[in-house]
mmCIF file of C-alpha atoms and ligand atoms in Angstrom:
data_model
loop_
_atom_site.group_PDB
_atom_site.id
_atom_site.type_symbol
_atom_site.label_atom_id
_atom_site.label_comp_id
_atom_site.label_asym_id
_atom_site.label_seq_id
_atom_site.Cartn_x
_atom_site.Cartn_y
_atom_site.Cartn_z
ATOM 1 C CA MET A 21 90.889 98.190 31.102
ATOM 2 C CA THR A 22 93.347 100.521 29.601
ATOM 3 C CA ASP A 23 96.181 98.808 27.867
ATOM 4 C CA PRO A 24 99.461 99.320 29.485
ATOM 5 C CA PRO A 25 101.470 102.058 27.822
ATOM 6 C CA ASP A 26 103.673 101.094 24.771
ATOM 7 C CA ARG A 27 107.418 101.438 26.006
ATOM 8 C CA ARG A 28 108.931 100.492 22.561
ATOM 9 C CA GLY A 29 108.477 103.832 20.899
ATOM 10 C CA ARG A 30 109.494 107.370 21.800
ATOM 11 C CA PRO A 31 108.064 108.561 25.389
ATOM 12 C CA ASP A 32 105.256 110.809 25.333
ATOM 13 C CA PHE A 33 106.177 112.738 28.419
ATOM 14 C CA VAL A 34 109.172 113.051 30.662
ATOM 15 C CA THR A 35 108.681 114.452 34.025
ATOM 16 C CA ILE A 36 111.739 115.555 36.384
ATOM 17 C CA GLY A 37 111.517 116.128 40.099
ATOM 18 C CA GLU A 38 111.591 114.792 43.472
ATOM 19 C CA ALA A 39 109.725 111.503 44.290
ATOM 20 C CA LEU A 40 109.066 111.223 47.996
ATOM 21 C CA ALA A 41 107.380 108.909 50.503
ATOM 22 C CA VAL A 42 104.370 110.483 52.073
ATOM 23 C CA PHE A 43 102.766 109.562 55.425
ATOM 24 C CA ILE A 44 99.239 110.628 55.586
ATOM 25 C CA ALA A 45 97.375 110.757 58.888
ATOM 26 C CA VAL A 46 94.304 108.510 58.651
ATOM 27 C CA PRO A 47 91.631 109.545 59.749
ATOM 28 C CA PRO A 48 92.540 113.272 59.247
ATOM 29 C CA ALA A 49 94.264 114.631 62.393
ATOM 30 C CA ARG A 50 96.707 117.370 63.520
ATOM 31 C CA LEU A 51 100.075 115.668 63.220
ATOM 32 C CA ALA A 52 100.917 115.816 66.836
ATOM 33 C CA SER A 53 97.996 113.797 67.758
ATOM 34 C CA ALA A 54 97.791 111.535 64.769
ATOM 35 C CA SER A 55 98.762 107.745 65.532
ATOM 36 C CA ASP A 56 97.966 106.101 62.056
ATOM 37 C CA PHE A 57 99.343 106.976 58.746
ATOM 38 C CA ARG A 58 99.078 105.550 55.445
ATOM 39 C CA CYS A 59 102.312 105.393 53.410
ATOM 40 C CA THR A 60 102.323 106.035 49.740
ATOM 41 C CA VAL A 61 104.268 107.951 47.113
ATOM 42 C CA ALA A 62 104.141 111.824 46.379
ATOM 43 C CA GLY A 63 105.863 114.597 44.677
ATOM 44 C CA ALA A 64 104.419 117.043 42.073
ATOM 45 C CA GLU A 65 106.256 115.632 39.172
ATOM 46 C CA CYS A 66 105.888 112.135 39.697
ATOM 47 C CA ASN A 67 102.131 112.677 40.393
ATOM 48 C CA VAL A 68 102.114 114.138 36.866
ATOM 49 C CA ALA A 69 103.655 110.977 35.485
ATOM 50 C CA VAL A 70 101.315 108.646 37.368
ATOM 51 C CA GLY A 71 98.290 110.822 35.988
ATOM 52 C CA LEU A 72 99.615 110.517 32.524
ATOM 53 C CA ALA A 73 100.328 106.831 32.707
ATOM 54 C CA ARG A 74 96.819 106.150 34.083
ATOM 55 C CA LEU A 75 95.520 107.923 30.990
ATOM 56 C CA GLY A 76 97.592 105.381 28.819
ATOM 57 C CA HIS A 77 100.637 107.354 28.038
ATOM 58 C CA HIS A 78 104.180 106.353 28.102
ATOM 59 C CA ALA A 79 105.470 108.665 30.944
ATOM 60 C CA VAL A 80 108.926 108.776 32.250
ATOM 61 C CA PHE A 81 109.848 110.119 35.644
ATOM 62 C CA MET A 82 113.554 111.192 36.174
ATOM 63 C CA GLY A 83 114.887 111.867 39.504
ATOM 64 C CA ARG A 84 116.785 110.422 42.504
ATOM 65 C CA VAL A 85 115.597 108.228 45.348
ATOM 66 C CA GLY A 86 117.734 106.760 48.281
ATOM 67 C CA SER A 87 119.196 103.268 48.275
ATOM 68 C CA ASP A 88 116.571 102.663 51.084
ATOM 69 C CA ALA A 89 113.519 100.961 51.925
ATOM 70 C CA LEU A 90 111.423 104.069 51.010
ATOM 71 C CA GLY A 91 113.409 104.575 47.745
ATOM 72 C CA GLU A 92 112.393 100.774 46.917
ATOM 73 C CA MET A 93 108.804 101.560 47.971
ATOM 74 C CA VAL A 94 108.481 104.555 45.843
ATOM 75 C CA LEU A 95 110.001 102.745 42.792
ATOM 76 C CA ARG A 96 107.682 99.758 43.218
ATOM 77 C CA ARG A 97 104.655 101.881 43.409
ATOM 78 C CA LEU A 98 105.584 103.914 40.364
ATOM 79 C CA ARG A 99 106.316 100.775 38.452
ATOM 80 C CA ALA A 100 102.944 99.436 39.590
ATOM 81 C CA GLU A 101 101.280 102.577 38.015
ATOM 82 C CA ASP A 102 103.296 101.978 34.664
ATOM 83 C CA VAL A 103 105.414 104.928 35.036
ATOM 84 C CA ASP A 104 108.903 104.166 33.349
ATOM 85 C CA VAL A 105 111.512 104.584 36.382
ATOM 86 C CA SER A 106 114.289 103.188 34.234
ATOM 87 C CA HIS A 107 116.028 106.690 34.550
ATOM 88 C CA VAL A 108 115.771 107.083 38.167
ATOM 89 C CA ARG A 109 118.987 107.038 40.023
ATOM 90 C CA ARG A 110 119.731 105.716 43.602
ATOM 91 C CA SER A 111 121.812 107.792 45.680
ATOM 92 C CA ALA A 112 124.235 105.980 47.962
ATOM 93 C CA HIS A 113 123.851 107.838 51.053
ATOM 94 C CA ALA A 114 121.155 110.463 50.799
ATOM 95 C CA PRO A 115 117.749 109.143 52.200
ATOM 96 C CA THR A 116 114.682 109.210 49.975
ATOM 97 C CA GLY A 117 112.661 112.439 51.190
ATOM 98 C CA VAL A 118 109.703 112.216 53.442
ATOM 99 C CA ILE A 119 106.455 114.143 53.799
ATOM 100 C CA ILE A 120 104.171 113.639 56.999
ATOM 101 C CA ARG A 121 101.005 115.236 56.354
ATOM 102 C CA ASP A 122 97.400 115.680 57.498
ATOM 103 C CA SER A 123 94.564 115.258 55.264
ATOM 104 C CA ALA A 124 92.099 118.023 55.365
ATOM 105 C CA TYR A 125 89.557 120.222 53.690
ATOM 106 C CA GLY A 126 87.998 123.396 55.075
ATOM 107 C CA ARG A 127 91.040 123.965 57.374
ATOM 108 C CA PRO A 128 94.760 124.273 56.492
ATOM 109 C CA ALA A 129 96.325 120.769 56.455
ATOM 110 C CA GLU A 130 99.511 120.513 58.274
ATOM 111 C CA VAL A 131 102.588 119.454 56.073
ATOM 112 C CA ALA A 132 106.028 118.536 57.390
ATOM 113 C CA TYR A 133 108.905 118.232 55.106
ATOM 114 C CA TYR A 134 111.882 115.904 55.644
ATOM 115 C CA ARG A 135 113.710 116.638 52.566
ATOM 116 C CA THR A 136 116.558 118.626 53.273
ATOM 117 C CA GLY A 137 119.740 116.688 52.146
ATOM 118 C CA SER A 138 117.374 114.278 50.422
ATOM 119 C CA ALA A 139 118.396 112.026 47.512
ATOM 120 C CA GLY A 140 116.066 114.054 45.210
ATOM 121 C CA SER A 141 117.872 117.160 46.210
ATOM 122 C CA GLU A 142 121.204 115.594 44.879
ATOM 123 C CA LEU A 143 119.752 115.682 41.402
ATOM 124 C CA GLU A 144 122.362 117.059 39.091
ATOM 125 C CA PRO A 145 122.847 117.881 35.432
ATOM 126 C CA GLY A 146 124.575 114.498 34.741
ATOM 127 C CA ASP A 147 121.367 112.650 35.762
ATOM 128 C CA ILE A 148 119.491 114.012 32.815
ATOM 129 C CA ASP A 149 119.482 111.488 29.905
ATOM 130 C CA CYS A 150 119.695 113.978 26.872
ATOM 131 C CA ASP A 151 118.951 111.235 24.418
ATOM 132 C CA LEU A 152 115.838 110.335 25.923
ATOM 133 C CA ILE A 153 114.792 114.168 26.228
ATOM 134 C CA ALA A 154 115.465 114.414 22.526
ATOM 135 C CA GLU A 155 113.185 111.633 21.704
ATOM 136 C CA CYS A 156 110.160 112.521 23.740
ATOM 137 C CA ARG A 157 107.323 114.777 22.925
ATOM 138 C CA HIS A 158 106.968 116.796 26.045
ATOM 139 C CA VAL A 159 108.983 117.645 29.239
ATOM 140 C CA HIS A 160 107.126 118.720 32.479
ATOM 141 C CA ILE A 161 109.090 120.426 35.420
ATOM 142 C CA SER A 162 107.839 122.215 38.531
ATOM 143 C CA GLY A 163 109.308 124.996 40.391
ATOM 144 C CA ILE A 164 109.799 122.735 43.391
ATOM 145 C CA THR A 165 112.844 121.036 41.601
ATOM 146 C CA ALA A 166 114.232 124.719 41.225
ATOM 147 C CA VAL A 167 114.321 125.473 44.794
ATOM 148 C CA LEU A 168 115.187 122.028 46.198
ATOM 149 C CA SER A 169 118.989 122.739 45.678
ATOM 150 C CA PRO A 170 121.249 124.503 43.287
ATOM 151 C CA SER A 171 122.083 121.192 41.556
ATOM 152 C CA ALA A 172 118.396 120.145 41.099
ATOM 153 C CA ARG A 173 117.770 123.429 39.546
ATOM 154 C CA ALA A 174 120.623 123.125 37.282
ATOM 155 C CA ALA A 175 119.315 119.704 36.216
ATOM 156 C CA ALA A 176 115.906 121.062 35.556
ATOM 157 C CA GLU A 177 117.374 123.977 33.295
ATOM 158 C CA HIS A 178 119.576 121.508 31.435
ATOM 159 C CA ALA A 179 116.660 119.205 30.630
ATOM 160 C CA ALA A 180 114.576 122.359 29.748
ATOM 161 C CA ALA A 181 117.228 123.877 27.421
ATOM 162 C CA GLU A 182 117.897 120.362 25.785
ATOM 163 C CA ALA A 183 114.305 119.754 25.237
ATOM 164 C CA ARG A 184 113.889 123.105 23.315
ATOM 165 C CA THR A 185 117.231 122.456 21.490
ATOM 166 C CA SER A 186 115.453 119.246 20.026
ATOM 167 C CA GLY A 187 112.116 120.718 19.439
ATOM 168 C CA CYS A 188 110.279 119.215 22.350
ATOM 169 C CA ALA A 189 107.604 121.291 24.389
ATOM 170 C CA VAL A 190 108.248 122.173 27.946
ATOM 171 C CA SER A 191 105.583 122.847 30.669
ATOM 172 C CA PHE A 192 106.456 124.429 33.860
ATOM 173 C CA ASP A 193 104.152 124.642 37.057
ATOM 174 C CA PRO A 194 105.605 127.067 39.551
ATOM 175 C CA ASN A 195 104.211 124.906 42.521
ATOM 176 C CA LEU A 196 105.070 127.637 45.212
ATOM 177 C CA ARG A 197 106.054 126.175 48.343
ATOM 178 C CA ARG A 198 106.629 128.667 50.960
ATOM 179 C CA ARG A 199 108.398 126.295 53.203
ATOM 180 C CA LEU A 200 110.980 126.008 50.595
ATOM 181 C CA SER A 201 111.552 129.566 49.352
ATOM 182 C CA THR A 202 110.234 132.964 49.580
ATOM 183 C CA VAL A 203 108.295 134.240 46.485
ATOM 184 C CA ASP A 204 111.210 136.411 45.693
ATOM 185 C CA GLU A 205 113.754 133.618 45.826
ATOM 186 C CA ALA A 206 111.431 131.572 43.621
ATOM 187 C CA ARG A 207 110.974 134.190 41.088
ATOM 188 C CA ASP A 208 114.805 134.509 40.732
ATOM 189 C CA ALA A 209 115.091 130.672 40.591
ATOM 190 C CA PHE A 210 112.315 130.146 37.866
ATOM 191 C CA ALA A 211 113.796 132.832 35.815
ATOM 192 C CA ARG A 212 115.760 130.529 33.177
ATOM 193 C CA LEU A 213 112.943 127.865 33.372
ATOM 194 C CA LEU A 214 110.355 130.481 32.456
ATOM 195 C CA SER A 215 112.366 131.312 29.402
ATOM 196 C CA PHE A 216 112.413 127.660 28.325
ATOM 197 C CA ALA A 217 108.699 126.966 28.990
ATOM 198 C CA THR A 218 106.333 126.670 26.085
ATOM 199 C CA MET A 219 103.304 126.313 28.405
ATOM 200 C CA ILE A 220 102.784 127.438 32.163
ATOM 201 C CA LEU A 221 100.485 125.766 34.367
ATOM 202 C CA VAL A 222 99.854 127.710 37.411
ATOM 203 C CA SER A 223 97.307 128.456 39.961
ATOM 204 C CA ALA A 224 95.686 131.988 40.298
ATOM 205 C CA ASP A 225 97.143 132.845 43.663
ATOM 206 C CA GLU A 226 100.710 131.651 42.488
ATOM 207 C CA ALA A 227 100.414 133.602 39.193
ATOM 208 C CA THR A 228 99.421 136.924 41.131
ATOM 209 C CA ALA A 229 102.210 136.374 43.686
ATOM 210 C CA LEU A 230 104.824 135.797 41.127
ATOM 211 C CA ALA A 231 103.876 138.634 38.698
ATOM 212 C CA GLY A 232 103.324 141.014 41.743
ATOM 213 C CA THR A 233 99.950 142.096 40.592
ATOM 214 C CA PRO A 234 96.407 141.159 41.911
ATOM 215 C CA ASP A 235 94.787 140.896 38.461
ATOM 216 C CA VAL A 236 94.912 137.240 37.066
ATOM 217 C CA ASN A 237 94.851 138.354 33.356
ATOM 218 C CA ALA A 238 97.753 140.748 33.967
ATOM 219 C CA ALA A 239 99.566 137.911 35.702
ATOM 220 C CA GLU A 240 99.068 135.596 32.488
ATOM 221 C CA GLU A 241 100.600 138.585 30.374
ATOM 222 C CA TRP A 242 103.598 138.482 32.751
ATOM 223 C CA PHE A 243 104.338 134.870 32.083
ATOM 224 C CA LEU A 244 103.638 135.408 28.229
ATOM 225 C CA GLU A 245 106.250 138.104 28.202
ATOM 226 C CA ARG A 246 108.674 135.839 29.635
ATOM 227 C CA GLY A 247 108.348 133.303 26.565
ATOM 228 C CA ALA A 248 105.563 130.818 27.016
ATOM 229 C CA GLY A 249 103.063 130.354 24.305
ATOM 230 C CA LEU A 250 100.228 129.286 26.346
ATOM 231 C CA VAL A 251 99.314 130.130 30.010
ATOM 232 C CA VAL A 252 96.825 127.984 31.959
ATOM 233 C CA THR A 253 95.491 129.218 35.077
ATOM 234 C CA LYS A 254 93.736 126.954 37.524
ATOM 235 C CA ARG A 255 91.021 128.958 39.504
ATOM 236 C CA GLY A 256 89.873 126.529 42.048
ATOM 237 C CA THR A 257 86.083 126.893 42.726
ATOM 238 C CA GLU A 258 86.054 129.177 39.640
ATOM 239 C CA GLY A 259 87.466 126.387 37.141
ATOM 240 C CA ALA A 260 90.267 127.041 34.872
ATOM 241 C CA GLN A 261 91.164 129.522 32.032
ATOM 242 C CA ALA A 262 93.863 129.778 29.570
ATOM 243 C CA THR A 263 95.361 132.179 26.933
ATOM 244 C CA ASP A 264 98.075 132.296 24.205
ATOM 245 C CA GLY A 265 97.906 135.974 24.110
ATOM 246 C CA SER A 266 95.396 136.591 21.298
ATOM 247 C CA GLN A 267 92.598 134.039 22.287
ATOM 248 C CA ARG A 268 91.118 133.147 25.797
ATOM 249 C CA TRP A 269 89.223 130.006 26.965
ATOM 250 C CA SER A 270 87.565 129.279 30.248
ATOM 251 C CA CYS A 271 85.693 126.342 31.803
ATOM 252 C CA PRO A 272 83.803 125.956 35.172
ATOM 253 C CA PRO A 273 84.955 123.375 37.809
ATOM 254 C CA HIS A 274 83.819 119.895 37.797
ATOM 255 C CA GLN A 275 81.545 119.429 41.094
ATOM 256 C CA VAL A 276 82.706 116.667 43.633
ATOM 257 C CA SER A 277 82.778 116.271 47.258
ATOM 258 C CA VAL A 278 86.328 117.387 48.304
ATOM 259 C CA VAL A 279 88.314 115.207 50.706
ATOM 260 C CA ASP A 280 91.721 116.688 50.299
ATOM 261 C CA PRO A 281 92.810 119.182 47.732
ATOM 262 C CA ILE A 282 96.445 118.351 47.782
ATOM 263 C CA GLY A 283 97.758 116.931 44.533
ATOM 264 C CA SER A 284 94.794 118.481 42.351
ATOM 265 C CA GLY A 285 97.226 120.762 40.514
ATOM 266 C CA ASP A 286 99.349 117.874 39.397
ATOM 267 C CA ALA A 287 96.235 115.994 38.360
ATOM 268 C CA PHE A 288 95.145 119.186 36.451
ATOM 269 C CA ALA A 289 98.393 119.051 34.578
ATOM 270 C CA ALA A 290 98.130 115.334 33.554
ATOM 271 C CA GLY A 291 94.477 115.745 32.328
ATOM 272 C CA PHE A 292 95.313 118.823 30.435
ATOM 273 C CA LEU A 293 98.464 117.471 28.699
ATOM 274 C CA SER A 294 96.802 114.296 27.820
ATOM 275 C CA ARG A 295 94.057 116.049 26.048
ATOM 276 C CA TRP A 296 95.916 118.800 24.680
ATOM 277 C CA TYR A 297 98.240 116.475 22.535
ATOM 278 C CA GLU A 298 95.132 114.927 20.998
ATOM 279 C CA ASP A 299 94.379 117.963 18.822
ATOM 280 C CA ARG A 300 95.500 121.121 20.681
ATOM 281 C CA ASP A 301 91.722 121.781 21.628
ATOM 282 C CA CYS A 302 92.368 124.150 24.509
ATOM 283 C CA LEU A 303 88.752 124.275 25.842
ATOM 284 C CA ALA A 304 88.566 120.172 25.754
ATOM 285 C CA ALA A 305 91.990 120.264 27.383
ATOM 286 C CA LEU A 306 90.629 122.627 30.403
ATOM 287 C CA ARG A 307 87.789 120.396 30.756
ATOM 288 C CA ALA A 308 89.910 117.076 30.821
ATOM 289 C CA GLY A 309 92.141 119.094 33.426
ATOM 290 C CA THR A 310 89.328 120.328 35.702
ATOM 291 C CA VAL A 311 87.693 116.786 35.903
ATOM 292 C CA THR A 312 90.988 115.028 36.551
ATOM 293 C CA ALA A 313 91.752 117.589 39.213
ATOM 294 C CA ALA A 314 88.338 117.286 40.836
ATOM 295 C CA LEU A 315 88.692 113.275 40.847
ATOM 296 C CA ALA A 316 92.020 113.690 42.517
ATOM 297 C CA MET A 317 90.490 115.563 45.518
ATOM 298 C CA THR A 318 87.885 112.771 46.344
ATOM 299 C CA THR A 319 90.638 110.831 48.458
ATOM 300 C CA ALA A 320 93.305 111.723 50.767
ATOM 301 C CA ALA A 321 96.267 110.531 48.971
ATOM 302 C CA ASP A 322 97.668 112.523 45.816
ATOM 303 C CA ILE A 323 97.226 109.793 43.148
ATOM 304 C CA ASP A 324 94.569 107.231 44.411
ATOM 305 C CA ALA A 325 91.663 108.640 42.347
ATOM 306 C CA LEU A 326 93.407 109.728 39.276
ATOM 307 C CA PRO A 327 91.274 108.511 36.313
ATOM 308 C CA THR A 328 92.081 106.049 33.564
ATOM 309 C CA ARG A 329 91.301 107.172 30.100
ATOM 310 C CA ALA A 330 87.970 105.312 30.194
ATOM 311 C CA ASP A 331 86.770 106.806 33.263
ATOM 312 C CA LEU A 332 87.766 110.322 32.102
ATOM 313 C CA GLU A 333 85.880 109.748 28.897
ATOM 314 C CA ALA A 334 82.901 108.467 30.457
ATOM 315 C CA ILE A 335 82.603 111.451 32.703
ATOM 316 C CA LEU A 336 83.226 113.914 29.879
ATOM 317 C CA GLY A 337 80.677 112.144 27.989
ATOM 318 C CA GLY A 338 78.134 112.572 30.839
ATOM 319 C CA GLY A 339 78.171 108.880 32.070
ATOM 320 C CA ILE A 340 79.043 108.226 35.534
ATOM 321 C CA ASP A 341 77.007 105.020 36.178
ATOM 322 C CA ALA A 342 78.669 102.223 37.678
ATOM 323 C CA ARG A 343 79.927 99.486 35.406
ATOM 324 C CA ARG A 344 78.010 96.385 36.342
HETATM 325 O O1 KDG B 428 101.344 118.775 44.527
HETATM 326 C C1 KDG B 428 101.391 117.806 45.402
HETATM 327 C C2 KDG B 428 102.681 117.869 46.102
HETATM 328 O O2 KDG B 428 102.688 119.070 46.933
HETATM 329 C C3 KDG B 428 103.010 116.696 47.054
HETATM 330 O O3 KDG B 428 102.959 115.488 46.445
HETATM 331 C C4 KDG B 428 104.424 116.777 47.787
HETATM 332 O O4 KDG B 428 106.111 117.703 46.016
HETATM 333 C C5 KDG B 428 105.280 117.818 47.082
HETATM 334 C C6 KDG B 428 105.557 119.133 47.854
HETATM 335 O O5 KDG B 428 106.441 119.592 47.763
HETATM 336 O O6 KDG B 428 104.602 119.598 48.507
#
């Protein structure tokens, strides 16, 4: 058993974004013909917070949910995962955002967003607790927040700027969502966040799309030129790689039977960040990220199979036998 994170000291990580209710078709089915759905919590930044909390960190999620039943559900689930939600605001009238999705591997999963005008998109700079940001070690933000609404983008930029002023690191995962913006709109929306980020966590297809080059190494250079000190690229079935501009690291994928890839990038971020802060060993962090990402793909929901620290250490140490 992993001990619950210590909430008395400074938080390790703050993630900022939209927490949503997700309804996943179970068993997998096209949405128009699905009749049974499982309801749980989703949202890139809140997945990262859950992943970090499972790995034993004090992780704070900052965002907004509605004053509705789904907002209550989201908060209860996050609390049950030991995520600190004491900085989540409840919007008076806007509803908690909803995703209804299929769960599929080997064919495109259908994803329907009901998040226009959601509580999460009402996030604004005044929602950011700057004292908490100044105390924490690391802030994680994704491009989804930057394209949700102008006020959500301003909040993310405010948090990133405050973090850098107080010497705290910032990771940015572009998380391109073509339903929310075009690539050109996203590039514009990300410009300030890219300049604040100390670390980029990006998938190879997003990196090449944003940088406008088919070459992944050239795309990493594009991010380094915008200010980041480390670019970590998720390459799916080819594993992951990273560069700081002078050194390169890479590691193969961890093999599992994939049920559903959605949420694996967030899981990667949690595994990578958790291990990175042990001793800045980039290769070890890549391994932790790829294993955490692989485990997340073994179930339909984004967060169900995220490992505890003991699980992750056992797998990294080569031990995967049942504990009995
Ligand atoms: O990364 C997983 C997310 O895609 C999912 O939880 C929902 O935030 C989400 C989105 O916008 O797709």
